[in-house]
Amino acid sequence: MPINNAYLNGIYEDLAVKSAHEPEFLQAVYEVLESLVPVVERRPDLVKAGVIKRIVEPERIIQFRVSWLDDKGEVQVNRGYRVQFNSAIGPYKGGLRFHPSVTLSVIKFLGFEQIFKNSLTGLPMGGGKGGSDFDPKGKSDAEVMRFCQSFMTELSKHIGPDTDVPAGDIGVGGREIGYLFGQYKRLRNEFTGVLTGKGLSYGGSLARTEATGYGTCYFAGEMLGSRGESFQGKRVVISGSGNVAIYANQKATQLGGKVIAMSDSNGYIVDENGIDYTVIQEIKEVRRDRIKTYLNYVPTAKYVEGCRGIWSVPCDIALPCATQNELNGEEAGWLISNGVMAVAEGANMPCTPEAVTAFQNAGVLFGPAKAVNAGGVATSGLEMSQNSQRLSWTFEEVDQKLHQIMKNIYASAAAAAEEYGMPGNLVAGANIAGFLKVADAMMWQGIAY
Ligand code: NDP
Ligand code: 2IT
């Protein structure tokens, strides 16, 4: 469908030709441009300065070969990427994803969304993202280490604590960050905060591991609060069982909810007594096993093969925390007919455009990824501050700052939605609020790039 503004639609059409083979990137851009219709109507200065035409084009893309030796001594080759999308408000910042589905389109969509997400945190971070089509699943620790060392050998030429600061994402957790950090330090002979999500013994921040999941629930709590509701006594379904999902479970449970279903890419579990996050931690973080082994711990639970059926489990609150486009229009229909009250995106772009429209039309509270999952990168920003000061804050201090940041993000998205004539539309509100700060910085800095 054309965007309801000729100028914005022209920018989109132009990009759709140039990036015809980048569907995820186009999907992410379309949503933002659609939100900016009332902004361009009020801000001819931004149009004149070409801010929107510039913001959809990455400042720099780095693509590189990553060759490494597997345990059998055979040569393996993967593709590495870093998209340095926008540095108007700070050094590029954003995670690295290691998953076989990674393409340039996926990294560009993630980098583009990161610009606005990072802006919403209120911290000085630009937008970037990177990764590889390497699959850590089934690899030995030694293979993961050799891959990370080879990946960082090239990446180290392009990043730095004041230039570009990567972190984790799908397939990149504490183990991978450790190997990446070790190799950067070896190559540059510098102990700096060049990565976030580091281990606590070498410059990591307390609460960074928990931050995305906790932040997701803090944001969902604000949404529910706007209707006089809370997590108390609610049935919660969380897709995924990785970093974001595990700590969303912990916080949702602490806030009085009951998490009855979780998944991985093979299937989902249902436990009407509530899923204990420490069991998932043991399965996924310690054993690196499949979620169906939950039945070995809780034999009364149920396992269903195939991950998408999770959205047919009746719940009050749905938190998609796995990956992009994991919840489509039909699945949104199941949630709506089962009476879902709130949906908050812990993953990046997990709901298809059809699903988002369905939730909004049904009056379901809907929190978009850029706002909902910004607690992870916000706490990365706090890790950077601690590294610069060469000191560390307590868990409570970091958690309290995270909670306040999530409240601020909710308030600014809600206020922008109101101001631009779409009250309650947090998708438009988050896009507009995130965009305006970056646009202002780009206006001040001139048009040389
Ligand atoms: P993890 O690698 O820790 O966990 C990913 C989870 O999602 C796993 O359970 C995985 O299942 C599942 N999953 C991954 N890909 C697919 C797929 N194609 N289909 C079905 N399930 C899939 O990643 P994170 O928890 O860190 O990331 C989850 C989401 O949250 C991503 O969208 C990420 O971009 C986003 N995010 C992460 C942040 C962070 O700080 N880590 C911050 C903000 C957003 P399996 O084990 O079977 O592969
Ligand atoms: O999508 C995201 O915001 C992340 N994966 C976290 C990025 C970061 O730099 O902490």
Coordinates of C-alpha atoms and ligand atoms in Angstrom, one line a residue:
M1 CA 0.0 0.0 0.0
P2 CA 1.4 3.5 -0.8
I3 CA 2.4 5.7 2.1
N4 CA -0.1 8.5 2.5
N5 CA 2.3 11.3 1.6
A6 CA 3.8 11.7 -1.9
Y7 CA 7.3 12.8 -0.6
L8 CA 7.7 9.8 1.8
N9 CA 6.2 7.4 -0.7
G10 CA 8.8 8.5 -3.3
I11 CA 11.6 7.9 -0.9
Y12 CA 10.2 4.4 -0.2
E13 CA 9.6 3.6 -3.9
D14 CA 13.2 4.6 -4.7
L15 CA 14.6 2.4 -1.9
A16 CA 12.3 -0.5 -2.9
V17 CA 14.0 -0.5 -6.3
K18 CA 17.6 -0.2 -4.9
S19 CA 17.0 -2.7 -2.1
A20 CA 14.7 -5.0 -4.0
H21 CA 16.5 -8.0 -2.4
E22 CA 16.2 -6.8 1.2
P23 CA 12.7 -7.5 2.3
E24 CA 13.3 -7.2 6.1
F25 CA 15.0 -3.9 5.6
L26 CA 12.2 -2.5 3.5
Q27 CA 9.6 -3.7 6.0
A28 CA 11.4 -1.8 8.8
V29 CA 11.8 1.4 6.7
Y30 CA 8.1 1.3 5.5
E31 CA 6.9 1.3 9.1
V32 CA 9.0 4.3 10.1
L33 CA 8.2 6.3 7.0
E34 CA 4.5 5.7 7.5
S35 CA 4.8 7.0 11.1
L36 CA 6.5 10.2 9.8
V37 CA 3.6 11.4 7.7
P38 CA 2.4 14.0 10.3
V39 CA 6.0 15.0 10.9
V40 CA 6.9 16.0 7.3
E41 CA 3.6 17.9 7.2
R42 CA 4.8 20.1 10.1
R43 CA 8.5 20.2 9.4
P44 CA 9.4 21.4 5.8
D45 CA 12.9 22.2 7.2
L46 CA 13.6 18.5 7.6
V47 CA 12.4 17.8 4.0
K48 CA 14.6 20.7 2.6
A49 CA 17.7 19.3 4.4
G50 CA 17.0 15.8 3.0
V51 CA 17.1 14.3 6.5
I52 CA 14.8 11.4 5.7
K53 CA 16.5 10.5 2.4
R54 CA 19.8 10.4 4.3
I55 CA 18.6 8.5 7.3
V56 CA 17.5 5.4 5.3
E57 CA 21.0 5.0 3.8
P58 CA 23.7 3.5 6.1
E59 CA 26.8 5.7 6.6
R60 CA 29.0 2.6 6.0
I61 CA 28.6 -1.1 5.4
I62 CA 31.5 -3.5 6.0
Q63 CA 31.2 -7.1 4.7
F64 CA 34.1 -9.6 5.1
R65 CA 35.2 -13.2 4.9
V66 CA 35.5 -15.1 8.1
S67 CA 37.5 -18.3 7.6
W68 CA 38.3 -20.7 10.4
L69 CA 39.3 -24.3 11.1
D70 CA 36.8 -26.7 12.5
D71 CA 37.7 -29.5 15.0
K72 CA 38.4 -31.9 12.1
G73 CA 40.9 -29.5 10.7
E74 CA 38.7 -28.6 7.8
V75 CA 38.4 -25.0 6.5
Q76 CA 35.0 -23.3 7.0
V77 CA 34.0 -20.0 5.5
N78 CA 31.3 -17.6 6.7
R79 CA 30.2 -14.1 5.9
G80 CA 30.7 -11.3 8.4
Y81 CA 28.9 -7.9 8.5
R82 CA 28.9 -4.6 10.3
V83 CA 26.4 -1.9 9.2
Q84 CA 27.4 1.4 10.7
F85 CA 24.0 3.1 10.1
N86 CA 24.0 6.5 11.8
S87 CA 26.4 8.3 14.1
A88 CA 24.5 11.6 14.5
I89 CA 24.0 11.3 18.3
G90 CA 26.9 9.1 19.3
P91 CA 29.2 6.2 18.4
Y92 CA 27.6 3.4 16.5
K93 CA 26.0 0.9 19.0
G94 CA 24.2 -2.3 18.5
G95 CA 24.5 -6.1 18.8
L96 CA 26.1 -8.9 16.7
R97 CA 23.9 -11.8 15.6
F98 CA 25.3 -15.2 14.8
H99 CA 22.5 -17.3 13.1
P100 CA 22.3 -19.1 9.7
S101 CA 19.4 -16.8 8.7
V102 CA 21.6 -13.7 8.8
T103 CA 21.8 -11.7 5.5
L104 CA 22.7 -8.1 4.7
S105 CA 18.9 -7.4 4.7
V106 CA 18.5 -8.7 8.3
I107 CA 21.5 -6.7 9.6
K108 CA 20.3 -3.5 7.8
F109 CA 16.8 -3.8 9.3
L110 CA 18.3 -4.3 12.7
G111 CA 20.8 -1.4 12.3
F112 CA 18.0 0.9 11.0
E113 CA 15.7 0.2 14.0
Q114 CA 18.7 0.6 16.4
I115 CA 19.0 4.3 15.4
F116 CA 15.6 5.1 16.8
K117 CA 15.8 2.7 19.7
N118 CA 19.1 4.1 20.9
S119 CA 17.7 7.6 20.5
L120 CA 14.7 6.7 22.7
T121 CA 17.0 5.6 25.6
G122 CA 18.1 9.3 26.0
L123 CA 21.8 8.1 26.0
P124 CA 24.4 9.3 23.4
M125 CA 24.5 6.2 21.1
G126 CA 24.2 6.0 17.3
G127 CA 22.8 3.0 15.5
G128 CA 24.6 -0.1 14.1
K129 CA 24.4 -3.8 13.9
G130 CA 26.5 -6.7 12.7
G131 CA 26.8 -10.5 12.6
S132 CA 27.4 -13.6 10.6
D133 CA 25.6 -16.5 9.1
F134 CA 27.7 -18.7 11.4
D135 CA 25.6 -21.2 13.5
P136 CA 26.9 -21.7 17.0
K137 CA 24.5 -24.6 17.5
G138 CA 26.3 -27.9 17.7
K139 CA 29.7 -26.3 17.6
S140 CA 32.4 -27.0 20.2
D141 CA 33.6 -24.2 22.5
A142 CA 36.9 -24.4 20.6
E143 CA 35.2 -23.9 17.3
V144 CA 33.2 -21.0 18.6
M145 CA 36.4 -19.5 19.9
R146 CA 38.3 -19.9 16.6
F147 CA 35.3 -18.4 14.7
C148 CA 35.1 -15.4 17.1
Q149 CA 38.8 -14.8 16.8
S150 CA 38.7 -14.8 13.0
F151 CA 35.6 -12.6 13.0
M152 CA 37.2 -10.0 15.3
T153 CA 40.5 -10.0 13.4
E154 CA 38.7 -8.1 10.7
L155 CA 36.1 -6.3 12.8
S156 CA 38.8 -4.8 15.1
K157 CA 39.8 -2.5 12.2
H158 CA 36.5 -0.8 12.2
I159 CA 35.4 -0.5 15.8
G160 CA 36.6 1.2 19.0
P161 CA 35.2 2.6 22.3
D162 CA 34.5 6.0 20.7
T163 CA 33.7 4.7 17.2
D164 CA 31.5 1.6 17.3
V165 CA 30.7 -0.6 20.3
P166 CA 29.1 -4.0 19.5
A167 CA 27.3 -6.3 21.9
G168 CA 25.3 -9.5 21.9
D169 CA 22.1 -10.5 20.0
I170 CA 20.8 -13.9 18.8
G171 CA 23.6 -16.5 19.2
V172 CA 26.0 -14.1 20.8
G173 CA 26.0 -14.3 24.6
G174 CA 28.6 -14.1 27.4
R175 CA 30.8 -16.9 25.9
E176 CA 31.1 -15.2 22.5
I177 CA 31.6 -11.7 23.9
G178 CA 34.5 -13.1 26.0
Y179 CA 36.3 -14.6 23.0
L180 CA 35.6 -11.4 20.9
F181 CA 36.9 -9.1 23.6
G182 CA 40.0 -11.3 24.2
Q183 CA 40.9 -11.1 20.5
Y184 CA 40.4 -7.3 20.3
K185 CA 42.6 -6.8 23.3
R186 CA 45.3 -9.1 21.8
L187 CA 45.3 -7.3 18.5
R188 CA 45.1 -3.7 19.7
N189 CA 46.9 -4.0 23.1
E190 CA 44.1 -1.9 24.6
F191 CA 41.8 -2.8 27.5
T192 CA 38.8 -0.6 26.6
G193 CA 35.0 -0.8 26.7
V194 CA 34.9 -1.8 23.0
L195 CA 32.1 -4.3 23.6
T196 CA 29.2 -4.5 26.0
G197 CA 27.7 -7.5 27.7
K198 CA 31.1 -8.3 29.0
G199 CA 31.7 -10.7 32.0
L200 CA 31.6 -9.1 35.4
S201 CA 35.3 -9.9 36.0
Y202 CA 36.5 -7.8 33.0
G203 CA 34.4 -4.7 32.9
G204 CA 30.8 -5.9 32.4
S205 CA 27.8 -4.2 34.1
L206 CA 25.7 -5.9 36.7
A207 CA 22.1 -6.3 35.3
R208 CA 23.1 -6.2 31.6
T209 CA 22.3 -9.9 31.3
E210 CA 18.8 -9.3 32.7
A211 CA 18.2 -5.9 31.2
T212 CA 16.3 -6.6 28.0
G213 CA 13.9 -9.0 29.6
Y214 CA 13.4 -6.8 32.7
G215 CA 13.0 -3.7 30.5
T216 CA 10.4 -5.5 28.4
C217 CA 8.3 -6.1 31.5
Y218 CA 8.8 -2.6 32.9
F219 CA 7.5 -1.3 29.6
A220 CA 4.6 -3.7 29.5
G221 CA 3.9 -2.7 33.1
E222 CA 3.6 1.0 32.0
M223 CA 1.2 0.0 29.1
L224 CA -1.0 -2.1 31.5
G225 CA -0.9 0.8 34.0
S226 CA -2.5 3.1 31.5
R227 CA -5.6 1.0 31.8
G228 CA -5.4 0.5 35.5
E229 CA -4.0 -3.1 35.0
S230 CA -0.8 -4.9 36.0
F231 CA 0.9 -8.3 35.7
Q232 CA -0.7 -9.5 38.9
G233 CA -2.6 -12.7 38.3
K234 CA -2.2 -12.6 34.5
R235 CA -1.4 -15.5 32.2
V236 CA 1.8 -14.7 30.2
V237 CA 3.1 -16.4 27.1
I238 CA 6.7 -15.8 26.1
S239 CA 8.2 -17.0 22.8
G240 CA 11.8 -18.0 22.7
S241 CA 14.0 -19.2 25.5
G242 CA 17.1 -17.2 25.1
N243 CA 18.5 -14.2 26.9
V244 CA 15.5 -11.9 26.5
A245 CA 12.8 -14.6 27.1
I246 CA 14.5 -16.0 30.3
Y247 CA 14.7 -12.7 32.1
A248 CA 11.3 -11.6 30.9
N249 CA 10.0 -14.7 32.6
Q250 CA 11.8 -13.9 35.8
K251 CA 10.5 -10.3 35.9
A252 CA 6.9 -11.1 34.8
T253 CA 6.8 -13.7 37.6
Q254 CA 8.2 -11.3 40.2
L255 CA 5.5 -8.8 39.1
G256 CA 2.8 -11.4 39.9
G257 CA 2.2 -12.9 36.5
K258 CA 2.3 -16.7 35.6
V259 CA 4.4 -17.7 32.6
I260 CA 2.6 -20.7 31.1
A261 CA 4.3 -21.2 27.8
M262 CA 7.8 -20.7 26.2
S263 CA 9.4 -22.0 23.0
D264 CA 12.5 -22.6 21.0
S265 CA 12.8 -23.0 17.2
N266 CA 11.7 -26.6 17.4
G267 CA 8.6 -26.4 19.6
Y268 CA 6.9 -25.1 22.8
I269 CA 6.2 -26.1 26.3
V270 CA 3.0 -25.4 28.3
D271 CA 3.1 -25.6 32.1
E272 CA -0.1 -24.4 33.8
N273 CA 1.7 -24.2 37.2
G274 CA 4.0 -21.5 35.8
I275 CA 7.5 -22.0 34.2
D276 CA 10.4 -21.6 36.6
Y277 CA 13.0 -19.5 34.8
T278 CA 15.9 -21.2 36.5
V279 CA 14.9 -24.5 34.8
I280 CA 15.1 -22.7 31.4
Q281 CA 18.4 -21.1 32.4
E282 CA 19.8 -24.6 33.2
I283 CA 18.5 -26.1 29.9
K284 CA 19.6 -23.2 27.7
E285 CA 22.5 -21.4 29.3
V286 CA 24.2 -24.3 31.0
R287 CA 23.4 -27.4 28.9
R288 CA 22.7 -25.6 25.6
D289 CA 19.9 -28.1 25.1
R290 CA 16.4 -28.1 23.5
I291 CA 13.3 -26.8 25.4
K292 CA 11.6 -30.2 25.1
T293 CA 13.9 -31.5 27.8
Y294 CA 11.8 -29.4 30.2
L295 CA 9.7 -32.5 30.6
N296 CA 12.6 -34.2 32.3
Y297 CA 12.4 -31.6 35.0
V298 CA 8.6 -31.1 35.1
P299 CA 6.9 -34.3 33.8
T300 CA 3.4 -32.8 34.2
A301 CA 4.2 -30.2 31.5
K302 CA 3.2 -30.5 27.8
Y303 CA 5.6 -30.3 24.8
V304 CA 4.3 -29.5 21.3
E305 CA 6.5 -29.8 18.2
G306 CA 6.6 -26.7 16.0
C307 CA 7.1 -23.2 17.6
R308 CA 4.3 -21.2 16.0
G309 CA 1.5 -22.9 17.8
I310 CA 2.5 -21.1 21.0
W311 CA 0.2 -18.2 20.0
S312 CA -2.8 -20.5 20.3
V313 CA -2.2 -20.8 24.0
P314 CA -4.8 -18.5 25.7
C315 CA -3.1 -15.7 27.6
D316 CA -3.6 -12.1 28.9
I317 CA -0.1 -10.9 28.0
A318 CA 2.0 -12.0 25.0
L319 CA 5.7 -11.3 24.9
P320 CA 7.2 -12.4 21.5
C321 CA 11.0 -12.7 22.4
A322 CA 12.4 -14.9 19.7
T323 CA 13.0 -13.4 16.3
Q324 CA 11.6 -11.2 13.4
N325 CA 8.2 -12.1 11.8
E326 CA 7.5 -14.9 14.3
L327 CA 3.9 -13.7 14.8
N328 CA 1.7 -13.2 11.8
G329 CA -1.8 -11.9 11.1
E330 CA -3.5 -15.2 11.6
E331 CA -1.7 -15.9 14.8
A332 CA -2.6 -12.4 16.1
G333 CA -6.2 -13.4 15.4
W334 CA -5.9 -16.4 17.7
L335 CA -4.5 -14.2 20.5
I336 CA -7.3 -11.7 20.0
S337 CA -10.1 -14.2 20.0
N338 CA -8.5 -15.7 23.2
G339 CA -8.8 -12.2 24.8
V340 CA -5.2 -11.0 24.9
M341 CA -4.9 -7.7 26.7
A342 CA -1.4 -6.6 25.9
V343 CA 1.4 -7.5 23.4
A344 CA 4.9 -6.2 24.0
E345 CA 7.7 -7.0 21.5
G346 CA 10.8 -8.2 23.4
A347 CA 12.4 -9.4 20.1
N348 CA 13.1 -7.1 17.1
M349 CA 10.2 -6.8 14.7
P350 CA 8.6 -10.1 15.8
C351 CA 5.1 -9.1 14.7
T352 CA 4.3 -8.8 11.0
P353 CA 2.6 -5.6 9.8
E354 CA -0.7 -7.5 9.5
A355 CA -0.4 -8.7 13.1
V356 CA 0.4 -5.1 14.4
T357 CA -2.7 -3.7 12.5
A358 CA -4.9 -6.5 13.9
F359 CA -3.8 -5.8 17.5
Q360 CA -4.3 -2.0 17.1
N361 CA -7.8 -2.5 15.4
A362 CA -8.9 -4.8 18.2
G363 CA -7.9 -2.2 20.9
V364 CA -5.1 -4.5 22.3
L365 CA -2.3 -2.6 24.1
F366 CA 0.6 -2.9 21.7
G367 CA 4.3 -2.0 22.5
P368 CA 6.7 -1.8 19.6
A369 CA 10.2 -3.4 19.7
K370 CA 12.1 -0.2 19.5
A371 CA 10.6 1.0 22.7
V372 CA 9.9 -2.3 24.5
N373 CA 13.3 -3.9 24.2
A374 CA 15.5 -0.8 24.5
G375 CA 16.4 -1.7 28.0
G376 CA 19.2 -4.0 26.7
V377 CA 21.0 -1.3 24.8
A378 CA 20.2 1.3 27.5
T379 CA 22.1 -0.9 30.0
S380 CA 24.9 -1.3 27.5
G381 CA 25.0 2.5 27.5
L382 CA 25.3 2.3 31.3
E383 CA 28.1 -0.2 30.9
M384 CA 30.0 2.2 28.7
S385 CA 29.6 5.0 31.3
Q386 CA 30.9 2.7 34.0
N387 CA 33.9 1.7 31.8
S388 CA 34.7 5.3 31.1
Q389 CA 34.7 6.1 34.8
R390 CA 36.6 2.9 35.6
L391 CA 34.1 2.0 38.3
S392 CA 31.1 -0.2 38.7
W393 CA 27.6 0.4 40.1
T394 CA 25.6 -2.1 42.2
F395 CA 22.8 -4.3 40.7
E396 CA 20.2 -2.1 42.4
E397 CA 21.6 1.1 41.0
V398 CA 21.7 -0.2 37.4
D399 CA 18.2 -1.8 37.7
Q400 CA 16.8 1.5 39.1
K401 CA 18.3 3.5 36.2
L402 CA 17.0 0.9 33.7
H403 CA 13.5 1.1 35.2
Q404 CA 13.5 4.9 35.0
I405 CA 14.7 4.8 31.4
M406 CA 11.8 2.4 30.5
K407 CA 9.3 4.8 32.1
N408 CA 10.8 7.7 30.2
I409 CA 10.6 5.8 26.9
Y410 CA 7.0 5.0 27.5
A411 CA 6.2 8.6 28.4
S412 CA 7.9 10.0 25.4
A413 CA 6.3 7.5 22.9
A414 CA 2.9 8.2 24.4
A415 CA 3.4 12.0 24.3
A416 CA 4.6 12.0 20.7
A417 CA 1.6 9.9 19.6
E418 CA -0.7 12.4 21.3
E419 CA 1.1 15.4 19.9
Y420 CA 1.0 14.1 16.4
G421 CA -2.7 13.2 16.5
M422 CA -2.5 9.4 17.1
P423 CA -3.2 9.0 20.8
G424 CA -2.4 5.5 22.1
N425 CA -0.4 4.5 19.0
L426 CA 2.9 3.7 20.5
V427 CA 4.3 2.4 17.2
A428 CA 4.0 5.9 15.6
G429 CA 4.9 7.6 18.9
A430 CA 8.2 5.6 19.4
N431 CA 9.2 6.2 15.7
I432 CA 8.5 9.9 15.9
A433 CA 10.1 10.5 19.3
G434 CA 13.2 8.5 18.3
F435 CA 13.5 10.1 14.9
L436 CA 13.2 13.8 16.0
K437 CA 16.3 13.7 18.2
V438 CA 18.4 12.1 15.5
A439 CA 17.0 14.5 12.8
D440 CA 17.8 17.5 15.0
A441 CA 21.4 16.3 15.4
M442 CA 21.7 15.7 11.7
M443 CA 20.4 19.2 11.0
W444 CA 23.1 20.8 13.2
Q445 CA 25.9 18.8 11.7
G446 CA 25.5 19.7 8.0
I447 CA 25.2 17.7 4.8
A448 CA 28.6 16.2 4.1
Y449 CA 27.5 12.6 4.5
Ligands
NDP1 P1 19.2 -15.9 22.1 O1 20.1 -16.4 21.0 O2 19.6 -15.8 23.5 O3 17.8 -16.6 22.0 C1 17.0 -16.6 20.8 C2 15.8 -17.5 21.1 O4 14.9 -17.3 20.0 C3 16.1 -18.9 21.2 O5 15.1 -19.5 22.0 C4 15.9 -19.4 19.7 O6 15.6 -20.8 19.6 C5 14.8 -18.5 19.3 N1 14.9 -18.3 17.8 C6 15.9 -17.7 17.2 N2 15.7 -17.7 15.9 C7 14.5 -18.3 15.7 C8 13.8 -18.6 14.5 N3 14.2 -18.3 13.3 N4 12.5 -19.2 14.7 C9 12.1 -19.5 16.0 N5 12.8 -19.3 17.1 C10 14.0 -18.7 16.9 O7 18.8 -14.4 21.6 P2 18.2 -13.1 22.4 O8 17.3 -13.6 23.5 O9 19.3 -12.3 22.8 O10 17.4 -12.4 21.3 C11 16.0 -12.6 21.0 C12 15.4 -11.4 20.3 O11 15.5 -10.3 21.1 C13 16.0 -11.1 19.0 O12 15.1 -10.6 18.1 C14 17.0 -10.0 19.3 O13 17.3 -9.2 18.2 C15 16.2 -9.2 20.4 N6 16.9 -8.4 21.3 C16 18.0 -8.9 22.1 C17 18.6 -8.0 22.9 C18 19.7 -8.5 23.8 O14 20.1 -7.7 24.7 N7 20.1 -9.8 23.8 C19 18.2 -6.6 23.1 C20 17.1 -6.2 22.3 C21 16.5 -7.1 21.4 P3 16.7 -21.8 19.2 O15 17.6 -22.0 20.4 O16 16.0 -23.0 18.8 O17 17.5 -21.2 18.1
2IT2 O1 18.8 -5.3 19.6 C1 19.4 -4.8 20.5 O2 19.1 -3.7 21.0 C2 20.5 -5.6 21.1 N1 20.8 -6.7 20.6 C3 21.4 -5.0 22.2 C4 22.4 -4.0 21.6 C5 23.4 -3.5 22.5 O3 24.3 -2.8 22.1 O4 23.4 -3.8 23.7

